[in-house]
Coordinates of C-alpha atoms in Angstrom, one line a residue:
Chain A
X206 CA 139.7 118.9 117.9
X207 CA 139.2 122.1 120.4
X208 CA 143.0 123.7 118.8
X209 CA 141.4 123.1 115.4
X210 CA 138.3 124.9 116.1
X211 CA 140.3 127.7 117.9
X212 CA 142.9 127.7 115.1
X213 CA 139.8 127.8 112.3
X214 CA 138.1 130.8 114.3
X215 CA 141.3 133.0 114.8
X216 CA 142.6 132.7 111.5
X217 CA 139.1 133.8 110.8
X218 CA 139.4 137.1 112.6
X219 CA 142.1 138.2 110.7
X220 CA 139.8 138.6 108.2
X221 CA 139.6 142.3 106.7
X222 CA 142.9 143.2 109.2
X223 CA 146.5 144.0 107.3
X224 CA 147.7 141.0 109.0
X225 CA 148.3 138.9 105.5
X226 CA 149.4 142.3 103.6
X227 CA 151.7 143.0 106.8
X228 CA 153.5 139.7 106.4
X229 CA 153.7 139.4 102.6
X230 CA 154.4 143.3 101.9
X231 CA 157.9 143.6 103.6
X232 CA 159.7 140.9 102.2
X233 CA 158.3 141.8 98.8
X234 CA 159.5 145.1 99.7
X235 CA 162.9 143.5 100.1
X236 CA 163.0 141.9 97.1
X237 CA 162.0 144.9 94.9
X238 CA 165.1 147.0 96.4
X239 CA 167.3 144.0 95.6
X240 CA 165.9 144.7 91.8
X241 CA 166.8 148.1 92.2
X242 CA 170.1 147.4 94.1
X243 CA 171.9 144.6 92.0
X244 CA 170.8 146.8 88.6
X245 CA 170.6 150.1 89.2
X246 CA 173.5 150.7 92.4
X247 CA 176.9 151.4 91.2
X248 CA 179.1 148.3 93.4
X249 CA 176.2 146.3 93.0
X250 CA 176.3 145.7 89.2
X251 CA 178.1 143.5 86.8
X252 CA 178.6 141.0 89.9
X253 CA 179.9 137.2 89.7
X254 CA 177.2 134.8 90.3
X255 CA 179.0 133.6 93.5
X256 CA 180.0 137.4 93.9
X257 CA 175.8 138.0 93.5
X258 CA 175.0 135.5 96.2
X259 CA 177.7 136.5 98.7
X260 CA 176.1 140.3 98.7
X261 CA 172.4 138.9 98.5
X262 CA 172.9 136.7 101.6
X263 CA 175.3 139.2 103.5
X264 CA 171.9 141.6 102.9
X265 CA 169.3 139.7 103.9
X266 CA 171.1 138.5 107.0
X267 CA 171.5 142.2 108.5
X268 CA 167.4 143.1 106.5
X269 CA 165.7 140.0 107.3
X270 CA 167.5 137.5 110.1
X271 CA 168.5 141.1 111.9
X272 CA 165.7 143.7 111.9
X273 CA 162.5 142.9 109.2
X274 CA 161.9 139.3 111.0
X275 CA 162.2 140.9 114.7
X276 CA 160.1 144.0 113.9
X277 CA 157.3 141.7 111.9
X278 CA 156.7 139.1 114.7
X279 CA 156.4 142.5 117.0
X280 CA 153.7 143.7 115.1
X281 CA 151.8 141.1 113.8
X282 CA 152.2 139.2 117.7
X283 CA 150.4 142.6 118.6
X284 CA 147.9 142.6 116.1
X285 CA 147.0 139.1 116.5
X286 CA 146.8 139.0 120.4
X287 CA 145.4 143.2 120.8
X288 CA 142.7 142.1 118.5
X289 CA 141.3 140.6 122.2
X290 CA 141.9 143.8 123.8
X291 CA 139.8 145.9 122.0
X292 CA 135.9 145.7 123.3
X293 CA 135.8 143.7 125.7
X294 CA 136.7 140.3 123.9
X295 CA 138.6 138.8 126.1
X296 CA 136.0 137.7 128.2
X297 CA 133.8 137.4 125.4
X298 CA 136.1 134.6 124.3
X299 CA 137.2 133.0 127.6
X300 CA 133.2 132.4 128.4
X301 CA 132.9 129.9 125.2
X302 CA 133.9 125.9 125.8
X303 CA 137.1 126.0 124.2
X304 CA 140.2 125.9 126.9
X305 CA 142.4 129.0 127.8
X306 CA 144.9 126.6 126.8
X307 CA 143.9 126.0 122.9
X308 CA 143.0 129.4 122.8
X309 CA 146.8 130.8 123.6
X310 CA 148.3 127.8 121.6
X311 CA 146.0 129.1 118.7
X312 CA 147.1 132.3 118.8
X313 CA 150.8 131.2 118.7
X314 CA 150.6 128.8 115.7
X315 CA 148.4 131.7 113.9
X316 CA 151.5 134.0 114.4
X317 CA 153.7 131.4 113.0
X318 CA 151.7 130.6 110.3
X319 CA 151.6 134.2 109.0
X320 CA 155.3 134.9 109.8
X321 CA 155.9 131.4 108.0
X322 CA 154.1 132.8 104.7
X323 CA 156.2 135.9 105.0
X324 CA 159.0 133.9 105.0
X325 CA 157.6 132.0 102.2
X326 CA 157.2 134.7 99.9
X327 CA 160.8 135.9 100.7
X328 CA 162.0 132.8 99.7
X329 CA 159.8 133.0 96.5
X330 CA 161.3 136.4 96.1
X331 CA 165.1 135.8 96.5
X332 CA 164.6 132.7 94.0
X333 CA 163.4 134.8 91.4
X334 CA 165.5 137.4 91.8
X335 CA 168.8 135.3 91.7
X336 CA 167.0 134.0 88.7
X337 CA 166.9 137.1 86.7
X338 CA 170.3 138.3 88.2
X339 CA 172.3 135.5 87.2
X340 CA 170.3 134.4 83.9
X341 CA 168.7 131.8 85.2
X342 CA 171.9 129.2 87.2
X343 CA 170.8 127.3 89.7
X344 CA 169.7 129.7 92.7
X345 CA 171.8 128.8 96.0
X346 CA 169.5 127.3 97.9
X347 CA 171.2 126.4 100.9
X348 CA 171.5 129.9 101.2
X349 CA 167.6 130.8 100.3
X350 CA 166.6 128.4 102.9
X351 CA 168.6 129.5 105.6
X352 CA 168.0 132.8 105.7
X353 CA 164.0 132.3 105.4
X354 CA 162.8 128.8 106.5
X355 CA 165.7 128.4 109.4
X356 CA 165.3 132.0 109.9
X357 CA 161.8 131.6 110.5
X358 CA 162.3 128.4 112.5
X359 CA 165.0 130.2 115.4
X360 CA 162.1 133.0 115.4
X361 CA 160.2 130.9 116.8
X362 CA 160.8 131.5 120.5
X363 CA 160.3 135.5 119.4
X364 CA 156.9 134.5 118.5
X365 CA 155.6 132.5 121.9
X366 CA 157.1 135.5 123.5
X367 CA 155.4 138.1 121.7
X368 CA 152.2 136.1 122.6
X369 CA 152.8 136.1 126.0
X370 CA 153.5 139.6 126.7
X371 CA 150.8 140.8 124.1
X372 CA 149.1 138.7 126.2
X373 CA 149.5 141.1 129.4
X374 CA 149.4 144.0 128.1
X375 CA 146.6 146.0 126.5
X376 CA 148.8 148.5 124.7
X377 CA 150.4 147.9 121.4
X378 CA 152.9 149.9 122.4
X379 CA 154.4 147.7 124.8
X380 CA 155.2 144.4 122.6
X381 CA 156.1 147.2 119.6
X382 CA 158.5 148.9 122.1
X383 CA 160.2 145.2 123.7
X384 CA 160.5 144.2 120.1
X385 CA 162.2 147.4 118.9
X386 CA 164.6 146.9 122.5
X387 CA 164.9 143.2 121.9
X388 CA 166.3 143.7 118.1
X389 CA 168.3 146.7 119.0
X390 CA 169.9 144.3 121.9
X391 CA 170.5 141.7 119.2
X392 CA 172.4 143.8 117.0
X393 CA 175.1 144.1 119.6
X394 CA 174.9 140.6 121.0
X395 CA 174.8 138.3 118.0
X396 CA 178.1 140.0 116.8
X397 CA 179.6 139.8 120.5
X398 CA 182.1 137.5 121.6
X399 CA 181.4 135.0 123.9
X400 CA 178.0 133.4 124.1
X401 CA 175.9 136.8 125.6
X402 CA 173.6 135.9 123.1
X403 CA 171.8 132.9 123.9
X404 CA 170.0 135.0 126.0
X405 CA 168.6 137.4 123.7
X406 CA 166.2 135.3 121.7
X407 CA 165.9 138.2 118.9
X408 CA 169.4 136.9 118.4
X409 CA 168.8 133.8 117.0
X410 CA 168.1 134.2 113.5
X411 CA 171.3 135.8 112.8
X412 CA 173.2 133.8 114.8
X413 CA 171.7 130.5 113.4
X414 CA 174.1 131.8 110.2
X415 CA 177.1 132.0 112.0
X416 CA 178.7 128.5 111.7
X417 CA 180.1 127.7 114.7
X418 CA 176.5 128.6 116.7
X419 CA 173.8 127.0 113.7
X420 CA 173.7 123.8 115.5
X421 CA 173.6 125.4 119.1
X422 CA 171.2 128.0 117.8
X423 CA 169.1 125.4 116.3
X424 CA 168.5 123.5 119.6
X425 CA 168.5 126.3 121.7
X426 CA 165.5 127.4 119.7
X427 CA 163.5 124.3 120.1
X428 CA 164.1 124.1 123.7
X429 CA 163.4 128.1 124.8
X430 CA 160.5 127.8 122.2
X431 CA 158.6 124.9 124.5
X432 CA 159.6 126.2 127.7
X433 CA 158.3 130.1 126.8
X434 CA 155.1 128.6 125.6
X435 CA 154.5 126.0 128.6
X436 CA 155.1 129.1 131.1
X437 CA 152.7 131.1 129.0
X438 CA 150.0 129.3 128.8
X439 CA 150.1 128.2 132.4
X440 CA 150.3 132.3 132.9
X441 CA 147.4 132.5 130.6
X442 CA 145.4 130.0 132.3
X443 CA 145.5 130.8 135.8
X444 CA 145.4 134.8 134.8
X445 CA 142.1 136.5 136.6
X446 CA 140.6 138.7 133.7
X447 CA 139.4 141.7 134.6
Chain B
X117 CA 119.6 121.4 123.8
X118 CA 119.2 119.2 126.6
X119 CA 115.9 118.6 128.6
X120 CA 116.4 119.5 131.5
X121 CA 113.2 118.6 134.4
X122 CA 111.6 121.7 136.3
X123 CA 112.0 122.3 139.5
X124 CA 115.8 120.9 138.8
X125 CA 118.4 123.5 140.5
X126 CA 120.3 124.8 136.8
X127 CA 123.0 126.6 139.1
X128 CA 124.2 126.7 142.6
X129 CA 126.9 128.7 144.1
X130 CA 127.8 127.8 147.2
X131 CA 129.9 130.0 149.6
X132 CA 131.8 131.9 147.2
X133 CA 134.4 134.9 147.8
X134 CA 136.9 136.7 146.0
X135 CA 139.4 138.4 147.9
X136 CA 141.8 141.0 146.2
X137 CA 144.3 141.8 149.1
X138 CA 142.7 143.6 152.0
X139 CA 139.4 144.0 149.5
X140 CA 137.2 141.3 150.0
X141 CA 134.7 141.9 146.5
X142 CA 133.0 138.6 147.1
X143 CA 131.8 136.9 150.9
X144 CA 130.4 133.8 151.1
X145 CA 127.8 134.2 148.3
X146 CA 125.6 131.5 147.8
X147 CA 122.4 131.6 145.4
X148 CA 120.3 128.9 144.0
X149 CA 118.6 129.3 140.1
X150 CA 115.8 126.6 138.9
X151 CA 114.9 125.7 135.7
X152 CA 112.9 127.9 133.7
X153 CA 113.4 130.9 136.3
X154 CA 114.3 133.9 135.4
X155 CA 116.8 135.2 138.1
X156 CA 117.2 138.9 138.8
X157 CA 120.5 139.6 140.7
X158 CA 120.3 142.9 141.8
X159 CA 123.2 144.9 143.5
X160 CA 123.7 148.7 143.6
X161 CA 127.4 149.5 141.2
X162 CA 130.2 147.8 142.9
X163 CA 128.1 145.6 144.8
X164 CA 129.9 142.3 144.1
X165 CA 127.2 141.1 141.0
X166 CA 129.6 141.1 138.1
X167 CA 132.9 139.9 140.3
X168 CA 130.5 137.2 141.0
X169 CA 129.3 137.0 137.3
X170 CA 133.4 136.3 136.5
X171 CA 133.5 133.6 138.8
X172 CA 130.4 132.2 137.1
X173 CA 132.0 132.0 133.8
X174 CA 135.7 131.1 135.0
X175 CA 136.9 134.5 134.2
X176 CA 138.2 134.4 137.5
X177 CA 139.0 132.3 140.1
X178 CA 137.2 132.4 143.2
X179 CA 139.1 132.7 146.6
X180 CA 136.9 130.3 148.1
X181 CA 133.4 128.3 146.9
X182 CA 131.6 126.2 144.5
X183 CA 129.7 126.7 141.6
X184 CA 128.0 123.9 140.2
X185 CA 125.9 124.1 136.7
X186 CA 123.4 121.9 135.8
X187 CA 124.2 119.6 138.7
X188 CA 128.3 119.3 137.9
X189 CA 131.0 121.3 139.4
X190 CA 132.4 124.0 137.1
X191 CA 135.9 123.3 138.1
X192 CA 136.2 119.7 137.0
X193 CA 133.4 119.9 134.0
X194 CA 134.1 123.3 132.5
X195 CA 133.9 122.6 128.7
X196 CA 130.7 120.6 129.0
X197 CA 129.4 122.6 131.0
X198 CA 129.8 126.0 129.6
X199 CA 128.3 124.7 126.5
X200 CA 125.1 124.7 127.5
X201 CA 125.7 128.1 128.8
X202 CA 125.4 131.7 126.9
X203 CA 126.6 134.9 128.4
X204 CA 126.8 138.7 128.3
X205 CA 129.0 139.6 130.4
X206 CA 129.8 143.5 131.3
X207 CA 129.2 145.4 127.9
X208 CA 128.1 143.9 124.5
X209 CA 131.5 143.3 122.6
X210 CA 132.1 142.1 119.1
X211 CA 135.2 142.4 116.4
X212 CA 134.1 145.7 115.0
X213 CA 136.2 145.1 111.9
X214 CA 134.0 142.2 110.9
X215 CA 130.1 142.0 109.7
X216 CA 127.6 140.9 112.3
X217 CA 127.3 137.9 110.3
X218 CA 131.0 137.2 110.7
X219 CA 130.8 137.7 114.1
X220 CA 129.0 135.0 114.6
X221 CA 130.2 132.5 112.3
X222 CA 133.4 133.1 114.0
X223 CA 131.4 132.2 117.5
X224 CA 129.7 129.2 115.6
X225 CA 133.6 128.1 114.6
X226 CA 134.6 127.6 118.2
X227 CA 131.2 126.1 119.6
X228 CA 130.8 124.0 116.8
X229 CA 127.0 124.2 115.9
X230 CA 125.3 123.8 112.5
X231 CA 125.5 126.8 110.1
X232 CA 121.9 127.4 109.8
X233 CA 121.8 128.6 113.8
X234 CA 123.1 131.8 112.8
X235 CA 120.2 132.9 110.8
X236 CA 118.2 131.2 113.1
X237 CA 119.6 133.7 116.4
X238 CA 119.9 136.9 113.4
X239 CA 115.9 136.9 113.1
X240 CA 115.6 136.2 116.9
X241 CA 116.9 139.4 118.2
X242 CA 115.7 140.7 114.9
X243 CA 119.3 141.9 113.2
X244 CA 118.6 140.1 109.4
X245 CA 118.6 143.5 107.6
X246 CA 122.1 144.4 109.0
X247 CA 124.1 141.1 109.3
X248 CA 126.1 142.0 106.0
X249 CA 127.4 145.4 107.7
X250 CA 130.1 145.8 109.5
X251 CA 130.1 146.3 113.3
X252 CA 131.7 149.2 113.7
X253 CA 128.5 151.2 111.8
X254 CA 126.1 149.2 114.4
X255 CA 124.6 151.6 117.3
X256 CA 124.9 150.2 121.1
X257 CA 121.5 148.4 121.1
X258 CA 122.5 146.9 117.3
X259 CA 125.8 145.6 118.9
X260 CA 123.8 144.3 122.6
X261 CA 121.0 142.5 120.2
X262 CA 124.2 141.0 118.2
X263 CA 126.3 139.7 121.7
X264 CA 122.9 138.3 123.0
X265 CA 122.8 136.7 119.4
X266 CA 126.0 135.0 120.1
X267 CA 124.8 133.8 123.5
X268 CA 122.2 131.9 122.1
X269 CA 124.1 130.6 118.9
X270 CA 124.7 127.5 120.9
X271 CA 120.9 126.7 122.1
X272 CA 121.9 127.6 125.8
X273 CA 119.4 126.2 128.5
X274 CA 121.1 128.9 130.9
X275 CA 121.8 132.9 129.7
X276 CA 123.4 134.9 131.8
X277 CA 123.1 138.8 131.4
X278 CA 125.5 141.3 132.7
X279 CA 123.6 144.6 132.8
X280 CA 121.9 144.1 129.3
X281 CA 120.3 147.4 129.1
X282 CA 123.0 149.8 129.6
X283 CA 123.2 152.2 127.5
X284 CA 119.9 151.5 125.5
X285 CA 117.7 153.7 124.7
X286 CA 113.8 153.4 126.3
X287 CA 112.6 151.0 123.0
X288 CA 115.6 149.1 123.2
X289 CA 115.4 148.1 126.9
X290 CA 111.7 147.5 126.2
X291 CA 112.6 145.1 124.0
X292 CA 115.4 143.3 125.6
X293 CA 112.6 142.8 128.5
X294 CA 110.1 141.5 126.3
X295 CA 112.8 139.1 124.9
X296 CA 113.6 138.5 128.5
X297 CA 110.2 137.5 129.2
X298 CA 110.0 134.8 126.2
X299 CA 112.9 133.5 126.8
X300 CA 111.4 130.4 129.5
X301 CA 108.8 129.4 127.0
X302 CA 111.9 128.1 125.0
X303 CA 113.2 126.2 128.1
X304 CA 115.7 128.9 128.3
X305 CA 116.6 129.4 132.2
X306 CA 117.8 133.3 132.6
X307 CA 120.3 134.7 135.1
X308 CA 120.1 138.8 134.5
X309 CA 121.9 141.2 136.9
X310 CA 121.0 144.8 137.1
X311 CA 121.2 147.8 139.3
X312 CA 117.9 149.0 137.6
X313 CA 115.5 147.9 140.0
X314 CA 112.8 148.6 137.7
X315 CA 114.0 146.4 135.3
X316 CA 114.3 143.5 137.4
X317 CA 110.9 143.6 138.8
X318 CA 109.2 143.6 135.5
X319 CA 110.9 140.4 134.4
X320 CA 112.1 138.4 137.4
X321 CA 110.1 135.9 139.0
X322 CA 113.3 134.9 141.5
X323 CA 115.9 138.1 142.9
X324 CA 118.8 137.9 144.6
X325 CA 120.2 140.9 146.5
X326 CA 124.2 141.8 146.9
X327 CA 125.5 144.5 148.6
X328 CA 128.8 145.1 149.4
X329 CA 130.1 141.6 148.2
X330 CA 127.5 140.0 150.5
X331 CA 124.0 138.2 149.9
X332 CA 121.1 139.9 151.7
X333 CA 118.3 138.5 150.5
X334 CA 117.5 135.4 147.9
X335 CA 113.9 134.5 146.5
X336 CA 110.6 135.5 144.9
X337 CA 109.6 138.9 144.7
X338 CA 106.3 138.2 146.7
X339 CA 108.4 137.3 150.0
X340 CA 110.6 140.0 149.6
X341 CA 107.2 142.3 149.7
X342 CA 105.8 140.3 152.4
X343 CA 108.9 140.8 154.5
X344 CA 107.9 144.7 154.9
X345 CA 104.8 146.3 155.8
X346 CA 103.3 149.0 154.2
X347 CA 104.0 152.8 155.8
X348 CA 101.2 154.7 156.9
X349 CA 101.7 159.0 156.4
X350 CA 99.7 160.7 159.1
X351 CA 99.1 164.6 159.3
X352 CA 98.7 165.8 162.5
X353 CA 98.0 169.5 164.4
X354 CA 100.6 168.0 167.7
X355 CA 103.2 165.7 166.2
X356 CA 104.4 165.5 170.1
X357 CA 101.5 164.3 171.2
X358 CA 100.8 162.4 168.2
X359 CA 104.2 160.2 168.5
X360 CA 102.9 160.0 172.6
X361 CA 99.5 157.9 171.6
X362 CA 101.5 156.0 168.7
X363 CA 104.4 154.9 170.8
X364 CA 103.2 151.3 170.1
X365 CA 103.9 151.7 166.3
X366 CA 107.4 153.5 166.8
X367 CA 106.4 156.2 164.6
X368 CA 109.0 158.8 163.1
X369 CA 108.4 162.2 162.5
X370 CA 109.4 162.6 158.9
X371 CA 108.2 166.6 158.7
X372 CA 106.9 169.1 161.5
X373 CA 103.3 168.0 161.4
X374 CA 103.4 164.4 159.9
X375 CA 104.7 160.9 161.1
X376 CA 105.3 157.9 159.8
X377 CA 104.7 154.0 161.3
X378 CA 104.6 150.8 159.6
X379 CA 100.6 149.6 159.3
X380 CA 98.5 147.8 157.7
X381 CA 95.4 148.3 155.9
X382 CA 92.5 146.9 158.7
X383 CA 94.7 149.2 161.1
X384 CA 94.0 152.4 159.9
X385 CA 91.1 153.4 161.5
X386 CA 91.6 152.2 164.8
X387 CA 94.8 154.5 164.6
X388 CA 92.8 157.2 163.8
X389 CA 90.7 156.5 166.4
X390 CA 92.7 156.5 169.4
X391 CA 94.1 160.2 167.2
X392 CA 90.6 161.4 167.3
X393 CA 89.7 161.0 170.7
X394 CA 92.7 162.7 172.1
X395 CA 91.4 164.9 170.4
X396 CA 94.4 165.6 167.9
X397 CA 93.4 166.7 164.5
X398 CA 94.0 164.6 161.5
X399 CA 94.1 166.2 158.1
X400 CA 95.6 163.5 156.2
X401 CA 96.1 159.7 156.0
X402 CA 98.1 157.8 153.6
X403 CA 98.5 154.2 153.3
X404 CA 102.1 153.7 151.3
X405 CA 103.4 150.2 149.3
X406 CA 107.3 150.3 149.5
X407 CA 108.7 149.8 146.1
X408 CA 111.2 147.4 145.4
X409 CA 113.3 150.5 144.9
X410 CA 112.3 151.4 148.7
X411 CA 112.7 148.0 149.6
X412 CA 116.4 147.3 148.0
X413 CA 117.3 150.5 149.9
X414 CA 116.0 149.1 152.9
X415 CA 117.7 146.1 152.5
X416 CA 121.2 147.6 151.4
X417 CA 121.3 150.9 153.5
X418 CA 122.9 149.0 156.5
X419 CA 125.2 147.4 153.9
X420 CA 126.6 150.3 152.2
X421 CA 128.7 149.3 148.9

């Protein structure tokens, strides 16, 4: 009852912010250069179907699962939480009935949600353009929802981080920079031998499409998704605001 | 709203302290605010009023006390509790981005109360005409009239005030004090801290005094007179011979030719009496009422902030 009221009021916020045109824009973005790629782009063109789909995936993966999805959580977990930071509303907020706990769970699922319609409108996107690239065969979907709804799913950790340290810190430079460090980090360890990357949680989407890992990555996201949001709400709860 | 009887205690802090390291902000504050009062708690900047405040509202956690509201300890009651509360606290904040109206819909989201209360509060501190506009164009009285507003979207019987006037302009602090002022006859119990002394005397029939994290003095503002006497301003030819006849009154010698004694009115002449026949000229005689101004420094100059 209190996380639907919190839920209903910060979704409200957003109102008249870029957060919607921030998640929809890039991965419509993506889609149009994928137009412009597979017709206009010399080794692009005149593509087998499967050919098509190999190229489109092997893009998005290293686009979307590798740098768009890291980057977007950055900013719109920034946005979301910095909102607060701005005039004094933090303790504007933490005065009403509602729990510090609903409150910081709110703000997580909001994140999702808009991250989740991003991902959404990607997948919209890649349909439709393996639709008019391949006259209209049956678009791969195995491969569609990987890279957007189990891409979105393995983010998932990224976002109840973003929270947290948005969370702490008043500057939106801060989560911007970690999630430009983060990404950078998962470039080299997703590709790595060994298993380096379970640590690097901006790995996960990527590595989620790596075979061997998808069912370890799967998991592993589940698990360090609860555990990052249990410690930050109990850090959000107990935090003095000054 | 809840009834609530008079006379009940609405909020009672009980030994509370808030230590940051070494810096102890808070000591052993206690305070006690009835129904229908309206509480000034006065404290020079830095004093210990809004650390206290934070504690008040859960902002913060205290090192060590209780705070109980409407009879219930904050700790173990804290949703119920602070939804029969309203609060300002420090300065008036809003989503700038969104209309006043939005603002408070957004509020009225997470206290879940009917709709219709936020017309209700927009004509009560008088912001219809400029509900539809955004918050950013409001000035700094527009946007403290709109965070008191939100305090009272939820039909609070207690509103707590951080330092409501800052920053307003002469009309708008007139106004927030006549607000002030009607606020009991709506059962609305007020809590208002201020380092304008002024502005607590014109509108608080209870004070508390904090300086330096500590209370110094709790209750109405007719004791806190009553507690010192009026100074008497004496102009004399021989202030040495003056302060010789007046030992009795410990006088001070505030300038070369005049002292200064705590007296009372029916004293007066016999002091210039016993002046006269030592045959010490007096030229002047002033009978003084110490502010509250006078008084709070009084009160707070032995506890420095």
């Amino acid at each position: 009852m209190m996380l639907s009221r919190t839920i209903s009021a910060e979704s409200y916020k957003l109102r008249r912010t870029p957060a919607l045109l921030l998640a929809a824009s890039v991965p419509l973005l993506i889609c149009v250069l994928y137009l412009l790629l597979f017709n206009f782009a010399g080794s692009y063109r005149n593509l087998s179907e499967v050919q098509f789909w190999e190229q489109l995936l092997g893009i998005s993966n290293f686009l979307w699962n590798t740098l768009m999805l890291q980057m977007g959580i950055a900013v719109l977990g920034g946005l979301v939480v910095g909102i607060e930071h701005t005039e004094n509303q933090w303790k504007t907020l933490l005065t009403l009935p509602p729990s510090r706990v609903s409150i910081y769970l709110a703000k997580i699922l909001v994140v999702a949600g808009l991250v989740l319609f991003g991902s959404m409108v990607l997948l919209f996107g890649l349909t439709l353009v393996g639709l008019l690239q391949t006259n209209f065969a049956t678009p791969h979907w195995t491969g569609i929802f990987d890279i957007t709804i189990r891409a979105w799913f393995t983010a998932l950790p990224l976002m109840a981080l973003h929270v947290w340290y948005s969370s702490r810190f008043k500057s939106f430079a801060v989560p911007l920079g970690l999630g430009f460090a983060g990404t950078l980090t998962a470039m080299f360890t997703a590709n790595a031998d060994g298993l380096i990357w379970i640590f690097v949680p901006w790995a996960y989407p990527s590595t989620d499409l790596i075979a061997k890992y998808g069912t370890l990555t799967l998991g592993l996201s589940s698990v360090v998704f609860i555990v990052v949001t249990a410690l930050g709400a109990w850090d959000f709860s107990r935090r003095d605001m000054q | 709203m809840q009834t609530t009887p008079e006379n009940t205690t609405i909020l009672e802090i009980q030994n509370l302290s808030k230590q940051y390291g070494t810096i102890q902000a808070v000591r052993d504050v206690s305070l006690k605010i009835k129904q229908g009062e309206i509480y000034g708690f006065l404290g020079a900047n830095g004093a210990g009023k809004t650390t206290t405040i934070r504690m008040l509202m859960g902002l913060i956690k205290p090192s060590k006390g209780e705070i109980r509201l409407f009879g219930q300890s904050l700790v173990t009651h804290r949703a119920q509790l602070l939804a029969r509360v309203g609060a300002l606290v420090e300065t008036p904040s809003a989503y700038t981005h969104l209309t006043g109206y939005e603002n408070l819909e957004l509020t009225r989201r997470l206290i879940a109360v009917p709709k219709n209360r936020i017309n209700a509060v927009l004509s009560q501190v008088g912001l219809q005409d400029a509900a539809n506009r955004v918050v950013r164009e409001y000035s700094l009285g527009m946007k403290g009239r709109l965070a008191i507003a939100a305090a009272l979207l939820g039909e609070p019987e207690l509103l707590i005030l951080d330092e409501p006037t800052n920053g307003l302009d002469p009309s708008g602090i007139r106004e927030i004090r006549d607000f002030l002022r009607s606020l009991p006859k709506q059962g609305v119990t007020v809590m208002v801290s201020s380092h304008i002394l002024s502005e607590i005397e014109q509108v608080a029939s209870t004070i508390g005094i904090i300086s330096n994290g500590a209370m110094q003095f709790e209750g109405a503002l007719a004791t806190l007179r009553a507690r010192f006497q009026n100074r008497l301003r004496i102009e004399v030819n021989n202030t040495k011979q003056a302060m010789q006849i007046l030992e009795h009154f410990s006088p001070a010698q505030i300038e070369p030719n005049i002292l200064e004694l705590n007296a009372e009115k029916p004293q007066i002449a016999s002091i210039n009496q016993l002046l006269v026949e030592a045959k010490i000229e007096v030229s002047h005689l002033e009978l003084t009422r110490l502010s509250l101004e006078q008084i709070f420094l009084e009160i707070t100059k032995e506890n420095p902030s």
